[in-house]
Amino acid sequence: AEAEAVPQGQKQSWGQFIKQLASLSGDLYSMTAPPFILSPVSLTEYPSYWCERPELFAAIADGKTPEDRALRVLKWFISTLKGQYTSRNEKMGSEKKPLNPVLGELFFGTWPDYNSRGQTNLYVEQVSHHPPITGYYIENPTKGVALQGHCAQKTSFSAGSIIGKITLRWLDRLTFSNTRHLTVKQVGHAILGVKLPDGTVEDYLITLPSLRIDGIFYGAPYIELTNTSWIASSSGWVSNIEYKGKGWVSGKSHQFKALVTPPGSSSAAHTIEGLWHETSKDSRGVPFHDVRGPKEEVSVKDLGEQDDMETRNLWQHVAKGIRTGDFEAASREKTKIENEQRQRRKDETAAGTPWQLKYFTHIGEDPKYTKLVKLCKDIPSQEDAYIFQKPTA
Ligand code: HCR
């Protein structure tokens, strides 16, 4: 049963990949992985998961009170998790290793206006290659709702429990290896702005959950969310979301419990519990969110209309190789892109003209984060950010 999801010819390279993971130092994306685990999609496409239910994003603006809006923000946020963390399993059979974006890589998309919900626009730019950091901005100008954020990851490898290690010596390798997992701490945050009828803007700080990647030994990685994350509003309403997976013996995958607390209070006015990839209810049994129905994938321009730096254009030959199983072509095309990038960086250094980001500006401290983080517990008191601005020309 060992590593049963790994194709015959790739077991050795999967073993080497796991060994590399065990001595993980830094960048997971630049590690060489066997073809079966490669995704043809670049990480710059991932921010689209934030808006695959655009009607929930738009509906935040229809909230009549700060409490109503805080609940709508929570409902939209919880409803994004299924796409963010289980969609590769649904589409490709397991979690996959995304393409590692190049510096300045761009991804744009839209969700059309429909039933007066307004059009939603997505702008993504890879703001750093090493470490990989992705900046994103999602707006629904008609409704006055906008989300600005950035995301990086810190990854560590757990080699298994002590019991596991003892078992390794006297029993079989499987028992031991079963407990190995990757822990991915998401670095970064998002700020959601909601324009109110009086022209003022209500802000929400959104922090990101930690991930545990299990199933690695079997070659069938999948994600569970762990610890807690926060949504803190400038109105004073705060949601604390706790994530749990299947226990050692029982329990269900993808559980969450959210406590929604009014300004200045320490006791929750609402408790929402359920499974983030399915449904949840409040403490009176009233249904809260339901993501069992279809979602809307982002619409993207045809390849012919895309700029050289736009994700799907840039990676098209690599993606085709991965999709058609022509891994030699995929690897050749990937090397071409990487060499071209190395040369660009050398030329820039020689000319003293570093790469200029097009859509985002880095700031060392995000004032909105610094203000709203005071409503949260056990997270850094300040963070940097990437501020979106549309190019003028
Ligand atoms: C960790 C991960 C890359 C980062 C992906 C992030 C955190 C990116 C931001 C999105 O909003 C949410 C998101 C979802 C993904 O679950 C997460 C990826 C899962 C795997 C991937 C690793 C770099 C690849 C590991 C390689 C093998 C073991 C699968």
Coordinates of C-alpha atoms and ligand atoms in Angstrom, one line a residue:
A1 CA 0.0 0.0 0.0
E2 CA 3.1 2.2 0.2
A3 CA 2.7 5.5 -1.7
E4 CA -0.2 4.0 -3.6
A5 CA -1.2 7.2 -5.5
V6 CA 2.3 7.6 -7.0
P7 CA 2.6 6.3 -10.5
Q8 CA 5.1 3.4 -10.9
G9 CA 7.8 5.2 -12.7
Q10 CA 7.8 8.2 -10.3
K11 CA 8.1 6.4 -6.9
Q12 CA 11.8 7.0 -6.7
S13 CA 11.6 10.8 -7.4
W14 CA 8.6 11.1 -5.0
G15 CA 10.8 9.5 -2.3
Q16 CA 13.6 12.0 -3.1
F17 CA 11.0 14.8 -2.9
I18 CA 9.9 13.7 0.5
K19 CA 13.5 13.5 1.7
Q20 CA 14.1 17.1 0.4
L21 CA 11.0 18.1 2.4
A22 CA 12.4 16.6 5.6
S23 CA 15.4 18.9 5.4
L24 CA 13.2 21.8 4.1
S25 CA 15.1 25.0 4.1
G26 CA 13.0 27.9 2.7
D27 CA 11.4 27.8 -0.7
L28 CA 9.0 24.9 -1.3
Y29 CA 8.2 26.1 -4.8
S30 CA 11.7 25.9 -6.2
M31 CA 12.0 22.2 -5.1
T32 CA 11.9 19.7 -8.0
A33 CA 8.9 17.5 -7.7
P34 CA 7.8 14.5 -9.9
P35 CA 5.4 15.3 -12.7
F36 CA 2.3 13.6 -11.2
I37 CA 2.1 16.2 -8.4
L38 CA 2.5 19.3 -10.7
S39 CA -0.4 21.6 -11.3
P40 CA -0.6 23.5 -14.6
V41 CA -1.9 26.5 -12.7
S42 CA 0.3 29.3 -11.4
L43 CA -0.1 30.6 -7.8
T44 CA -1.1 34.0 -9.2
E45 CA -4.5 32.5 -10.1
Y46 CA -5.3 31.5 -6.5
P47 CA -6.6 34.9 -5.4
S48 CA -9.6 34.2 -7.7
Y49 CA -10.9 31.8 -5.0
W50 CA -11.8 34.8 -2.9
C51 CA -14.6 35.7 -5.3
E52 CA -16.1 32.5 -6.8
R53 CA -19.4 33.4 -5.1
P54 CA -19.6 37.1 -6.2
E55 CA -23.2 37.5 -5.0
L56 CA -22.0 37.0 -1.4
F57 CA -19.2 39.5 -1.9
A58 CA -21.7 42.0 -3.3
A59 CA -24.3 41.3 -0.6
I60 CA -21.9 42.6 2.1
A61 CA -22.8 46.2 0.9
D62 CA -26.6 45.5 1.5
G63 CA -26.1 44.9 5.3
K64 CA -28.1 47.5 7.2
T65 CA -26.2 47.5 10.5
P66 CA -22.5 46.9 11.5
E67 CA -23.7 43.6 13.1
D68 CA -25.5 42.6 9.9
R69 CA -22.4 43.4 7.8
A70 CA -20.1 41.6 10.1
L71 CA -22.2 38.4 9.6
R72 CA -22.3 38.9 5.9
V73 CA -18.5 39.3 5.8
L74 CA -18.2 36.1 7.8
K75 CA -20.6 34.2 5.5
W76 CA -18.7 35.3 2.4
F77 CA -15.3 34.5 4.0
I78 CA -16.3 31.0 5.1
S79 CA -17.9 30.4 1.7
T80 CA -14.5 31.0 0.0
L81 CA -12.7 28.2 2.0
K82 CA -14.0 25.3 0.0
G83 CA -12.6 26.7 -3.3
Q84 CA -9.3 27.9 -1.7
Y85 CA -8.4 24.6 0.0
T86 CA -10.3 21.7 -1.6
S87 CA -10.7 22.6 -5.3
R88 CA -7.4 21.0 -6.5
N89 CA -8.6 17.7 -4.9
E90 CA -11.9 18.0 -6.6
K91 CA -10.4 18.9 -10.0
M92 CA -7.2 17.0 -10.1
G93 CA -7.6 14.2 -7.5
S94 CA -5.2 15.6 -4.8
E95 CA -3.5 18.8 -3.8
K96 CA -0.8 19.8 -6.4
K97 CA 2.3 21.9 -6.5
P98 CA 1.4 25.1 -8.3
L99 CA 3.6 26.8 -10.9
N100 CA 6.0 29.2 -9.1
P101 CA 5.2 32.7 -10.4
V102 CA 7.9 35.0 -11.8
L103 CA 8.4 38.5 -10.5
G104 CA 5.8 40.8 -12.0
E105 CA 3.6 38.0 -13.3
L106 CA 0.0 39.3 -13.7
F107 CA -3.5 37.7 -13.6
F108 CA -6.7 39.6 -14.4
G109 CA -10.3 38.5 -14.4
T110 CA -13.9 39.5 -14.0
W111 CA -17.2 38.1 -12.8
P112 CA -20.0 39.7 -14.8
D113 CA -22.8 41.9 -13.5
Y114 CA -25.9 39.7 -13.0
N115 CA -29.2 40.4 -11.1
S116 CA -27.9 43.9 -10.2
R117 CA -25.0 42.6 -8.2
G118 CA -22.5 44.7 -10.1
Q119 CA -19.3 43.5 -12.0
T120 CA -16.4 42.2 -9.9
N121 CA -12.8 42.8 -11.1
L122 CA -9.7 40.9 -10.0
Y123 CA -6.1 42.2 -10.3
V124 CA -3.1 40.0 -9.2
E125 CA 0.6 40.7 -9.4
Q126 CA 3.5 38.6 -8.2
V127 CA 5.2 41.2 -6.0
S128 CA 8.2 39.1 -5.0
H129 CA 9.7 35.9 -6.5
H130 CA 12.0 34.9 -3.6
P131 CA 10.3 34.6 -1.2
P132 CA 7.1 34.2 -3.3
I133 CA 4.6 36.9 -2.4
T134 CA 1.3 37.5 -4.3
G135 CA -0.5 40.8 -4.2
Y136 CA -4.2 40.9 -5.1
Y137 CA -7.1 43.4 -5.3
I138 CA -10.8 42.5 -5.9
E139 CA -13.4 45.2 -6.4
N140 CA -17.1 45.6 -7.0
P141 CA -17.2 49.3 -7.8
T142 CA -21.1 49.3 -8.2
K143 CA -21.5 48.0 -4.6
G144 CA -18.5 49.8 -3.1
V145 CA -16.8 46.7 -1.8
A146 CA -13.0 46.1 -2.3
L147 CA -10.5 43.5 -0.9
Q148 CA -6.8 44.2 -0.9
G149 CA -4.3 41.6 0.3
H150 CA -1.1 39.8 -0.1
C151 CA -0.1 36.2 0.7
A152 CA 3.2 34.4 1.3
Q153 CA 3.8 31.0 3.1
K154 CA 6.2 29.7 5.7
T155 CA 6.5 26.0 5.5
S156 CA 7.9 23.4 8.0
F157 CA 7.9 19.7 7.9
S158 CA 6.9 17.4 10.8
A159 CA 8.7 14.1 10.7
G160 CA 6.1 12.4 12.9
S161 CA 5.5 11.7 16.6
I162 CA 7.9 10.1 19.0
I163 CA 5.6 7.0 19.1
G164 CA 5.9 7.0 15.3
K165 CA 9.7 7.0 15.5
I166 CA 9.7 4.1 17.9
T167 CA 7.2 2.2 15.7
L168 CA 9.5 2.8 12.7
R169 CA 12.3 0.7 14.3
W170 CA 10.2 -2.2 15.3
L171 CA 7.2 -2.2 13.0
D172 CA 6.7 -1.2 9.4
R173 CA 7.5 2.1 7.8
L174 CA 3.9 2.9 6.9
T175 CA 2.8 3.5 10.5
F176 CA 5.6 6.0 11.0
S177 CA 5.3 7.8 7.7
N178 CA 1.5 8.2 8.1
T179 CA 2.1 10.9 10.7
R180 CA 4.3 13.1 8.5
H181 CA 2.8 16.3 7.3
L182 CA 3.7 19.8 6.2
T183 CA 2.6 22.9 8.2
V184 CA 2.1 26.0 6.1
K185 CA 1.7 29.3 8.0
Q186 CA 0.2 31.9 5.7
V187 CA 2.0 35.2 6.0
G188 CA 0.0 38.3 5.0
H189 CA -3.5 39.6 5.5
A190 CA -6.3 41.2 3.6
I191 CA -8.3 44.4 4.2
L192 CA -11.9 44.5 3.0
G193 CA -13.4 48.0 2.6
V194 CA -17.1 48.6 2.5
K195 CA -18.4 52.0 1.4
L196 CA -21.4 53.0 3.5
P197 CA -24.4 55.1 2.3
D198 CA -23.0 58.2 4.1
G199 CA -19.7 57.9 2.1
T200 CA -17.5 56.6 5.0
V201 CA -15.7 53.3 4.6
E202 CA -16.0 50.4 7.1
D203 CA -12.8 48.3 7.1
Y204 CA -12.3 44.6 8.0
L205 CA -8.9 43.0 8.8
I206 CA -8.9 39.4 7.6
T207 CA -6.1 37.1 8.8
L208 CA -5.4 33.8 7.2
P209 CA -5.6 30.3 8.7
S210 CA -2.7 27.9 8.9
L211 CA -2.7 24.8 6.7
R212 CA -1.7 21.2 7.4
I213 CA -0.8 19.1 4.3
D214 CA -1.4 15.4 5.1
G215 CA -1.3 12.4 2.8
I216 CA 2.1 13.2 1.5
F217 CA 3.6 9.8 2.1
Y218 CA 0.9 8.2 0.0
G219 CA 1.4 10.7 -2.8
A220 CA -2.1 12.1 -2.3
P221 CA -1.7 15.3 -0.4
Y222 CA -4.8 17.1 1.0
I223 CA -5.3 20.2 3.2
E224 CA -6.8 20.6 6.6
L225 CA -7.1 24.1 8.2
T226 CA -5.7 24.5 11.8
N227 CA -5.6 27.1 14.6
T228 CA -7.7 30.2 14.3
S229 CA -8.1 33.3 12.1
W230 CA -9.8 36.7 12.7
I231 CA -12.1 39.2 11.0
A232 CA -11.9 42.5 12.9
S233 CA -14.1 45.4 11.8
S234 CA -13.5 49.1 12.3
S235 CA -17.1 49.1 13.7
G236 CA -15.8 47.0 16.6
W237 CA -17.4 43.7 15.7
V238 CA -14.9 40.8 15.7
S239 CA -15.2 37.2 14.4
N240 CA -12.8 34.6 15.7
I241 CA -12.8 31.4 13.7
E242 CA -11.4 28.2 15.1
Y243 CA -10.6 25.3 12.7
K244 CA -10.4 21.6 13.4
G245 CA -10.0 18.5 11.3
K246 CA -10.7 14.8 11.9
G247 CA -9.4 13.6 15.3
W248 CA -7.2 10.7 15.8
V249 CA -10.1 8.3 16.2
S250 CA -13.3 10.2 15.2
G251 CA -14.7 13.5 14.1
K252 CA -15.2 15.1 10.7
S253 CA -12.8 16.9 8.4
H254 CA -13.0 20.7 7.8
Q255 CA -14.9 21.7 11.0
F256 CA -15.1 25.3 12.1
K257 CA -16.6 27.3 15.0
A258 CA -16.9 31.1 14.7
L259 CA -17.6 33.4 17.6
V260 CA -19.0 36.9 16.6
T261 CA -18.5 39.5 19.3
P262 CA -20.0 43.0 19.6
P263 CA -17.8 46.1 20.2
G264 CA -16.2 46.2 23.6
S265 CA -17.6 42.8 24.7
S266 CA -16.0 39.5 25.5
S267 CA -19.0 37.4 25.0
A268 CA -20.2 36.3 21.6
A269 CA -23.5 37.5 20.2
H270 CA -23.5 34.7 17.6
T271 CA -21.9 31.3 17.4
I272 CA -21.7 29.6 14.0
E273 CA -20.6 26.0 13.7
G274 CA -20.3 23.6 10.8
L275 CA -18.2 22.2 8.0
W276 CA -16.6 24.9 5.9
H277 CA -16.8 22.9 2.7
E278 CA -20.5 22.1 3.2
T279 CA -22.9 23.9 5.5
S280 CA -23.1 25.6 9.0
K281 CA -25.8 26.8 11.4
D282 CA -26.0 29.3 14.2
S283 CA -26.7 28.2 17.8
R284 CA -30.5 28.3 17.3
G285 CA -30.1 25.9 14.4
V286 CA -30.7 28.6 11.7
P287 CA -28.7 27.8 8.5
F288 CA -25.8 30.1 8.0
H289 CA -23.7 29.2 4.9
D290 CA -24.1 26.5 2.2
V291 CA -21.5 25.9 -0.5
R292 CA -22.8 22.6 -1.8
G293 CA -24.1 24.3 -4.9
P294 CA -22.1 25.5 -8.0
K295 CA -19.6 28.3 -7.9
E296 CA -18.6 30.8 -10.6
E297 CA -15.1 30.6 -12.0
V298 CA -13.4 33.8 -13.0
S299 CA -13.6 35.0 -16.7
V300 CA -10.3 35.7 -18.3
K301 CA -9.4 37.3 -21.7
D302 CA -8.4 35.0 -24.5
L303 CA -4.7 34.1 -24.8
G304 CA -4.3 36.2 -28.0
E305 CA -5.3 39.3 -26.1
Q306 CA -3.0 38.8 -23.1
D307 CA 0.3 40.6 -22.4
D308 CA 3.5 38.5 -22.2
M309 CA 3.5 38.8 -18.4
E310 CA 0.0 37.5 -18.0
T311 CA -0.1 34.1 -16.3
R312 CA -1.9 32.0 -18.8
N313 CA 0.1 33.4 -21.7
L314 CA 3.4 33.2 -20.0
W315 CA 3.0 29.6 -18.8
Q316 CA 0.9 28.3 -21.7
H317 CA 3.5 25.8 -23.1
V318 CA 4.5 24.5 -19.6
A319 CA 0.8 24.1 -18.8
K320 CA 0.1 22.3 -22.1
G321 CA 3.0 19.9 -21.4
I322 CA 1.7 19.1 -17.9
R323 CA -1.9 18.7 -19.1
T324 CA -1.0 16.4 -22.0
G325 CA 1.6 14.4 -20.1
D326 CA 4.5 15.7 -22.2
F327 CA 6.7 16.4 -19.2
E328 CA 9.8 16.8 -21.2
A329 CA 8.3 19.7 -23.1
A330 CA 6.9 21.1 -19.8
S331 CA 10.4 21.0 -18.2
R332 CA 12.1 22.5 -21.3
E333 CA 9.6 25.4 -21.4
K334 CA 9.9 26.0 -17.7
T335 CA 13.7 26.1 -17.9
K336 CA 13.3 28.7 -20.8
I337 CA 11.2 31.0 -18.6
E338 CA 13.6 30.6 -15.6
N339 CA 16.7 31.3 -17.6
E340 CA 15.0 34.3 -19.2
Q341 CA 14.1 35.6 -15.7
R342 CA 17.7 35.1 -14.4
Q343 CA 19.0 37.1 -17.4
R344 CA 16.5 39.9 -16.8
R345 CA 17.6 40.2 -13.2
K346 CA 21.3 40.3 -14.2
D347 CA 20.6 43.0 -16.8
E348 CA 18.6 45.0 -14.3
T349 CA 21.4 44.8 -11.7
A350 CA 24.0 45.8 -14.3
A351 CA 21.9 48.7 -15.4
G352 CA 21.0 49.7 -11.9
T353 CA 17.3 49.7 -12.8
P354 CA 15.4 47.2 -10.6
W355 CA 12.1 45.7 -11.7
Q356 CA 9.2 48.1 -11.1
L357 CA 5.9 46.7 -9.9
K358 CA 2.9 47.8 -12.0
Y359 CA -0.1 47.6 -9.7
F360 CA 1.2 47.5 -6.2
T361 CA 3.4 49.6 -3.9
H362 CA 5.1 48.1 -0.9
I363 CA 4.6 49.8 2.5
G364 CA 6.6 48.7 5.6
E365 CA 3.6 49.1 7.9
D366 CA -0.1 48.8 7.1
P367 CA -1.9 51.4 9.3
K368 CA -5.2 49.6 8.9
Y369 CA -3.7 46.4 10.1
T370 CA -2.0 48.2 13.1
K371 CA -5.3 49.7 14.1
L372 CA -7.6 46.6 13.7
V373 CA -5.1 44.0 15.0
K374 CA -5.7 45.4 18.5
L375 CA -9.1 43.7 18.4
C376 CA -7.4 40.3 17.8
K377 CA -5.3 38.1 20.0
D378 CA -1.9 36.4 19.6
I379 CA -0.9 37.8 16.2
P380 CA 1.9 40.3 15.3
S381 CA 1.1 43.9 16.2
Q382 CA 2.2 45.2 12.8
E383 CA 2.7 43.9 9.2
D384 CA 3.8 45.3 5.9
A385 CA 1.4 45.4 2.9
Y386 CA 1.1 46.0 -0.8
I387 CA -1.2 48.9 -1.8
F388 CA -3.1 48.7 -5.1
Q389 CA -3.2 51.5 -7.6
K390 CA -4.3 51.4 -11.2
P391 CA -1.5 52.5 -13.6
T392 CA -2.4 55.9 -15.1
A393 CA -1.4 55.1 -18.8
Ligands
HCR1 C1 0.9 25.6 0.2 C2 0.5 25.6 -1.3 C3 0.8 27.0 -1.9 C4 0.0 28.1 -1.3 C5 -1.5 27.8 -1.4 C6 -2.4 29.0 -0.7 C7 -2.0 29.2 0.7 C8 -2.2 30.3 -1.5 C9 -3.1 31.4 -1.2 C10 -4.6 30.9 -1.4 O1 -5.4 32.0 -1.0 C11 -4.8 29.7 -0.6 C12 -3.8 28.6 -0.8 C13 -4.3 27.4 -1.0 C14 -3.4 26.2 -1.2 O2 -4.0 25.2 -0.4 C15 -1.9 26.5 -0.8 C16 -1.0 25.4 -1.5 C17 -1.2 24.0 -1.1 C18 0.1 23.3 -1.6 C19 1.0 24.4 -2.0 C20 2.5 23.9 -1.8 C21 3.5 25.0 -2.2 C22 2.8 22.7 -2.6 C23 3.3 21.5 -1.8 C24 3.7 20.4 -2.7 C25 3.0 19.1 -2.5 C26 3.4 18.4 -1.2 C27 1.5 19.1 -2.7

